[in-house]
mmCIF file of C-alpha atoms in Angstrom:
data_model
loop_
_atom_site.group_PDB
_atom_site.id
_atom_site.type_symbol
_atom_site.label_atom_id
_atom_site.label_comp_id
_atom_site.label_asym_id
_atom_site.label_seq_id
_atom_site.Cartn_x
_atom_site.Cartn_y
_atom_site.Cartn_z
ATOM 1 C CA ILE A 4 16.123 1.817 -0.996
ATOM 2 C CA VAL A 5 12.544 1.924 0.253
ATOM 3 C CA VAL A 6 13.653 3.218 3.677
ATOM 4 C CA LEU A 7 15.876 5.821 2.019
ATOM 5 C CA LEU A 8 13.057 7.102 -0.188
ATOM 6 C CA LEU A 9 10.590 7.203 2.724
ATOM 7 C CA THR A 10 13.087 9.111 4.894
ATOM 8 C CA LEU A 11 13.782 11.571 2.086
ATOM 9 C CA ALA A 12 10.068 12.132 1.462
ATOM 10 C CA SER A 13 9.341 12.491 5.186
ATOM 11 C CA THR A 14 12.140 15.013 5.702
ATOM 12 C CA LEU A 15 11.193 17.085 2.664
ATOM 13 C CA ALA A 16 7.483 17.058 3.532
ATOM 14 C CA GLY A 17 8.199 18.189 7.065
ATOM 15 C CA ALA A 18 10.522 20.984 5.956
ATOM 16 C CA LEU A 19 8.235 22.193 3.176
ATOM 17 C CA ARG A 20 5.332 22.707 5.580
ATOM 18 C CA THR A 21 7.071 25.887 6.743
ATOM 19 C CA PHE A 22 8.602 26.841 3.366
ATOM 20 C CA SER A 23 9.536 30.512 3.087
ATOM 21 C CA LEU A 24 11.396 32.298 0.272
ATOM 22 C CA SER A 25 12.697 34.923 2.688
ATOM 23 C CA SER A 26 14.225 32.236 4.889
ATOM 24 C CA LEU A 27 15.774 30.595 1.837
ATOM 25 C CA GLN A 28 17.359 33.843 0.666
ATOM 26 C CA SER A 29 18.764 34.617 4.106
ATOM 27 C CA ASN A 30 20.272 31.129 4.438
ATOM 28 C CA LEU A 31 21.888 30.854 1.010
ATOM 29 C CA LEU A 32 25.191 32.440 2.030
ATOM 30 C CA PRO A 33 27.464 31.636 5.013
ATOM 31 C CA PRO A 34 26.707 33.601 8.209
ATOM 32 C CA ARG A 35 29.700 35.919 7.721
ATOM 33 C CA GLY A 36 29.540 36.144 3.921
ATOM 34 C CA GLU A 37 31.350 34.361 1.099
ATOM 35 C CA ASP A 38 34.714 35.977 1.867
ATOM 36 C CA ALA A 39 34.699 34.754 5.473
ATOM 37 C CA MET A 40 34.372 31.000 4.919
ATOM 38 C CA GLY A 41 36.536 29.199 7.467
ATOM 39 C CA TYR A 42 37.270 25.688 8.651
ATOM 40 C CA THR A 43 33.830 25.196 10.203
ATOM 41 C CA GLU A 44 31.945 26.123 7.038
ATOM 42 C CA LEU A 45 34.208 23.944 4.870
ATOM 43 C CA SER A 46 33.797 20.975 7.227
ATOM 44 C CA TYR A 47 30.011 21.225 6.938
ATOM 45 C CA LEU A 48 30.353 21.496 3.150
ATOM 46 C CA PHE A 49 32.442 18.319 2.920
ATOM 47 C CA THR A 50 30.012 16.570 5.272
ATOM 48 C CA PHE A 51 27.293 17.016 2.656
ATOM 49 C CA ILE A 52 29.514 16.415 -0.400
ATOM 50 C CA TYR A 53 31.233 13.237 0.763
ATOM 51 C CA PRO A 54 28.128 10.965 0.670
ATOM 52 C CA CYS A 55 27.870 11.710 -3.065
ATOM 53 C CA PHE A 56 31.179 9.887 -3.546
ATOM 54 C CA ALA A 57 31.158 7.338 -0.716
ATOM 55 C CA GLY A 58 29.508 4.532 -2.707
ATOM 56 C CA LEU A 59 30.966 5.449 -6.076
ATOM 57 C CA PHE A 60 33.185 2.381 -6.371
ATOM 58 C CA GLN A 61 30.681 -0.126 -4.994
ATOM 59 C CA SER A 62 29.683 -1.191 -8.494
ATOM 60 C CA VAL A 63 33.319 -1.319 -9.645
ATOM 61 C CA ASN A 64 34.280 -3.644 -6.796
ATOM 62 C CA LYS A 65 31.433 -5.968 -7.773
ATOM 63 C CA ALA A 66 32.216 -5.820 -11.495
ATOM 64 C CA ALA A 67 33.516 -9.401 -11.554
ATOM 65 C CA GLU A 68 30.089 -10.628 -10.454
ATOM 66 C CA LEU A 69 28.197 -8.756 -13.186
ATOM 67 C CA ARG A 70 27.223 -10.166 -16.588
ATOM 68 C CA THR A 71 27.722 -6.878 -18.439
ATOM 69 C CA PRO A 72 30.101 -4.786 -16.280
ATOM 70 C CA TYR A 73 30.999 -2.333 -19.075
ATOM 71 C CA VAL A 74 27.342 -1.346 -19.298
ATOM 72 C CA SER A 75 26.160 -1.809 -15.717
ATOM 73 C CA VAL A 76 29.053 -0.074 -13.902
ATOM 74 C CA PRO A 77 28.845 3.313 -15.714
ATOM 75 C CA ARG A 78 25.061 3.354 -15.324
ATOM 76 C CA ALA A 79 25.299 2.535 -11.623
ATOM 77 C CA MET A 80 28.011 5.124 -10.941
ATOM 78 C CA LEU A 81 26.309 7.951 -12.811
ATOM 79 C CA GLY A 82 22.928 7.048 -11.371
ATOM 80 C CA ALA A 83 24.267 6.967 -7.813
ATOM 81 C CA VAL A 84 25.975 10.351 -8.123
ATOM 82 C CA LEU A 85 22.945 11.980 -9.751
ATOM 83 C CA PHE A 86 20.453 10.530 -7.256
ATOM 84 C CA THR A 87 22.562 11.450 -4.217
ATOM 85 C CA GLY A 88 23.420 14.901 -5.524
ATOM 86 C CA ILE A 89 19.804 15.752 -6.348
ATOM 87 C CA GLY A 90 18.520 14.247 -3.090
ATOM 88 C CA LEU A 91 20.980 16.153 -0.902
ATOM 89 C CA SER A 92 20.375 19.372 -2.827
ATOM 90 C CA LEU A 93 16.620 19.057 -2.266
ATOM 91 C CA ILE A 94 17.155 18.445 1.450
ATOM 92 C CA VAL A 95 19.528 21.410 1.850
ATOM 93 C CA VAL A 96 17.193 23.775 -0.029
ATOM 94 C CA ALA A 97 14.137 22.559 1.888
ATOM 95 C CA ILE A 98 15.902 22.982 5.231
ATOM 96 C CA ALA A 99 17.205 26.436 4.293
ATOM 97 C CA ALA A 100 13.668 27.539 3.401
ATOM 98 C CA SER A 101 11.998 26.010 6.441
ATOM 99 C CA ALA A 102 13.166 28.410 9.181
ATOM 100 C CA PRO A 103 15.441 31.387 9.937
ATOM 101 C CA ARG A 104 19.138 30.695 10.493
ATOM 102 C CA GLY A 105 18.951 31.123 14.243
ATOM 103 C CA GLU A 106 16.217 28.531 14.613
ATOM 104 C CA LEU A 107 18.043 26.063 12.379
ATOM 105 C CA SER A 108 21.169 26.291 14.517
ATOM 106 C CA GLU A 109 19.199 25.618 17.701
ATOM 107 C CA THR A 110 16.955 22.727 16.597
ATOM 108 C CA ASP A 111 17.372 19.514 14.659
ATOM 109 C CA PHE A 112 15.516 19.663 11.335
ATOM 110 C CA LEU A 113 14.724 15.956 11.578
ATOM 111 C CA LEU A 114 12.372 16.726 14.461
ATOM 112 C CA HIS A 115 10.054 18.387 11.934
ATOM 113 C CA ALA A 116 9.765 15.313 9.700
ATOM 114 C CA PHE A 117 6.270 14.352 8.530
ATOM 115 C CA PRO A 118 4.161 12.755 9.920
ATOM 116 C CA SER A 119 6.362 12.200 12.970
ATOM 117 C CA LYS A 120 9.917 13.008 13.996
ATOM 118 C CA TYR A 121 10.522 9.310 14.615
ATOM 119 C CA VAL A 122 10.074 8.557 10.909
ATOM 120 C CA GLY A 123 12.967 10.839 10.047
ATOM 121 C CA LEU A 124 15.124 9.759 12.967
ATOM 122 C CA GLY A 125 14.493 6.031 12.469
ATOM 123 C CA GLY A 126 15.040 6.219 8.732
ATOM 124 C CA THR A 127 18.275 8.153 9.171
ATOM 125 C CA VAL A 128 19.592 5.524 11.585
ATOM 126 C CA VAL A 129 18.702 2.663 9.214
ATOM 127 C CA VAL A 130 20.213 4.401 6.180
ATOM 128 C CA GLY A 131 23.329 5.319 8.172
ATOM 129 C CA ILE A 132 23.844 1.728 9.285
ATOM 130 C CA GLY A 133 23.386 0.593 5.696
ATOM 131 C CA SER A 134 26.058 3.041 4.519
ATOM 132 C CA CYS A 135 28.473 1.791 7.177
ATOM 133 C CA VAL A 136 27.873 -1.830 6.184
ATOM 134 C CA SER A 137 28.390 -0.915 2.542
ATOM 135 C CA CYS A 138 31.721 0.750 3.292
ATOM 136 C CA LEU A 139 32.713 -2.224 5.428
ATOM 137 C CA ASP A 140 32.020 -4.426 2.424
ATOM 138 C CA VAL A 141 33.976 -2.346 -0.105
ATOM 139 C CA ALA A 142 37.089 -1.476 1.922
ATOM 140 C CA PRO A 143 38.165 -5.071 2.772
ATOM 141 C CA THR A 144 37.721 -6.071 -0.879
ATOM 142 C CA ILE A 145 40.061 -3.294 -1.976
ATOM 143 C CA LEU A 146 42.509 -4.108 0.826
ATOM 144 C CA ARG A 147 42.548 -7.793 -0.139
ATOM 145 C CA THR A 148 43.236 -6.902 -3.790
ATOM 146 C CA ILE A 149 46.128 -4.643 -2.774
ATOM 147 C CA ALA A 150 47.556 -7.333 -0.500
ATOM 148 C CA ALA A 151 47.292 -9.964 -3.234
ATOM 149 C CA SER A 152 49.128 -7.706 -5.690
ATOM 150 C CA GLY A 153 52.204 -7.680 -3.438
ATOM 151 C CA HIS A 154 52.707 -3.913 -3.732
ATOM 152 C CA VAL A 155 52.459 -3.339 0.041
ATOM 153 C CA PRO A 156 55.260 -5.058 1.983
ATOM 154 C CA GLY A 157 53.970 -7.191 4.852
ATOM 155 C CA ALA A 158 50.321 -7.215 3.780
ATOM 156 C CA GLU A 159 50.546 -10.694 2.308
ATOM 157 C CA SER A 160 52.389 -12.030 5.353
ATOM 158 C CA LEU A 161 49.431 -10.931 7.499
ATOM 159 C CA GLY A 162 47.150 -13.061 5.360
ATOM 160 C CA LEU A 163 45.107 -10.074 4.172
ATOM 161 C CA HIS A 164 44.889 -11.619 0.705
ATOM 162 C CA LEU A 165 43.242 -14.803 1.945
ATOM 163 C CA LEU A 166 39.577 -15.714 1.622
ATOM 164 C CA SER A 167 37.923 -17.706 4.395
ATOM 165 C CA GLY A 168 34.550 -18.833 5.651
ATOM 166 C CA ARG A 169 31.727 -20.690 3.953
ATOM 167 C CA HIS A 170 31.232 -18.009 1.298
ATOM 168 C CA SER A 171 34.938 -17.226 0.720
ATOM 169 C CA GLU A 172 34.901 -13.747 2.250
ATOM 170 C CA PRO A 173 37.945 -11.532 3.045
ATOM 171 C CA GLN A 174 37.506 -11.963 6.803
ATOM 172 C CA ARG A 175 41.084 -11.060 7.741
ATOM 173 C CA ALA A 176 40.962 -7.938 5.605
ATOM 174 C CA THR A 177 37.644 -7.012 7.245
ATOM 175 C CA ALA A 178 39.116 -7.386 10.749
ATOM 176 C CA PHE A 179 42.129 -5.293 9.750
ATOM 177 C CA THR A 180 39.822 -2.626 8.293
ATOM 178 C CA LEU A 181 37.924 -2.467 11.596
ATOM 179 C CA LEU A 182 41.191 -1.954 13.492
ATOM 180 C CA LEU A 183 41.968 0.990 11.228
ATOM 181 C CA ALA A 184 38.476 2.502 11.155
ATOM 182 C CA VAL A 185 37.219 2.193 14.748
ATOM 183 C CA PRO A 186 39.710 4.715 16.267
ATOM 184 C CA PHE A 187 38.392 7.404 13.908
ATOM 185 C CA ALA A 188 34.872 6.792 15.237
ATOM 186 C CA TRP A 189 36.061 8.092 18.625
ATOM 187 C CA LEU A 190 37.067 11.501 17.277
ATOM 188 C CA GLY A 191 35.363 14.581 18.668
ATOM 189 C CA GLY A 192 32.685 15.096 16.012
ATOM 190 C CA LEU A 193 31.056 13.498 13.008
ATOM 191 C CA GLU A 194 31.986 16.486 10.856
ATOM 192 C CA MET A 195 35.664 15.857 11.624
ATOM 193 C CA VAL A 196 35.408 12.203 10.536
ATOM 194 C CA ALA A 197 33.566 13.150 7.345
ATOM 195 C CA LEU A 198 36.094 15.877 6.536
ATOM 196 C CA ILE A 199 39.107 13.574 7.019
ATOM 197 C CA ALA A 200 37.489 10.783 4.988
ATOM 198 C CA ALA A 201 36.559 13.209 2.207
ATOM 199 C CA MET A 202 40.082 14.647 2.068
ATOM 200 C CA LEU A 203 41.620 11.170 1.815
ATOM 201 C CA PHE A 204 39.105 10.053 -0.793
ATOM 202 C CA LEU A 205 39.327 13.133 -3.030
ATOM 203 C CA GLN A 206 43.127 13.319 -3.089
#
C-alpha cells in the first residue's frame, strides 16, 4: 500500500508540474471525436477500467478467514472500488492536462514522475507484480472450490480440489491456473490481454 501511494503521488506530482487547462480540454475527447470510437479506443478504455474490478472478489475469497465477514467484505469491496476509481481518474486527468495529445502519444508519462522517473517506473513494477500475485492467489482458490463442487467433469480427477504443502495451499490448482494464464502473457500487447480479461470478467 505504501509503494502504491508513493507511486500515485509521484506520478501526479510529475504530471501536475506542467498542468494546463487547454491541454486538458483538447485531450478530453477521442482523437476523431465521440462518434468515431473504434476498437483501439475501447481497448484503452477497458485497460483503465479493468483494474477497478480485478481485486473485487479478493475479500470474498478470504471471507472464511474473517471474524466479521458480513461487515468486513462490503467495506473492503466498496473501499477498493472507490479508491481505485478515484486514483485512476486523478491519474488520467493529470496526464491529460500535462501535455498536448501529440506529445503524450510519443513519450511515456511515467518518465515525468517526481522527483525522478525511476520512482514512477520502479513503483509501477512493484505494484504490477503485487497485482499479479494477488490474482494468482484468488484464481486457484476459486478453481479449487469449483473442482470440489463437482460441477466441472474431470476437475476432481485432476486433483484440483486437493490442498497440499505445509500450509494446506491449493498447489495443483495454482499450477493449472499458470498453464491457463501464461499463454495469454505471450499475446501481442498488454491492451489485448486487459481487454480479453475484462470481457471475460464483466460478462
